[in-house]
C-alpha angles and dihedrals in degrees: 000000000000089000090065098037083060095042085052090048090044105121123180100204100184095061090050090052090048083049101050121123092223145005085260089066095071090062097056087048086055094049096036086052086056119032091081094060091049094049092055097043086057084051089053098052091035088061097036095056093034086059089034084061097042090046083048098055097048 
């Protein structure tokens, strides 16, 4: 099961840049490569402070 969940999230970010209909293209891959692990790193602090102040008022 993991090994096709990884072939299915396998990108191959350097033939879609080849690909790619204009120079533009190459900044929304970028963003688009990194904007799942911020918003889990906000997930992450947003938990983590919202458990840190209710940890703090009991």
């Amino acid at each position: 099961m993991n090994s096709l969940i990884t072939l299915l999230q396998e990108v191959n970010i350097d033939k879609k840049l080849e690909e790619a209909p204009d120079s533009n293209y190459g900044i929304g891959v970028f963003i688009g490569t990194l904007l799942p692990f911020v918003v889990l790193v906000i997930l992450a602090y947003v938990i983590y402070r919202y458990n840190k102040n209710r940890y703090k008022d009991e």
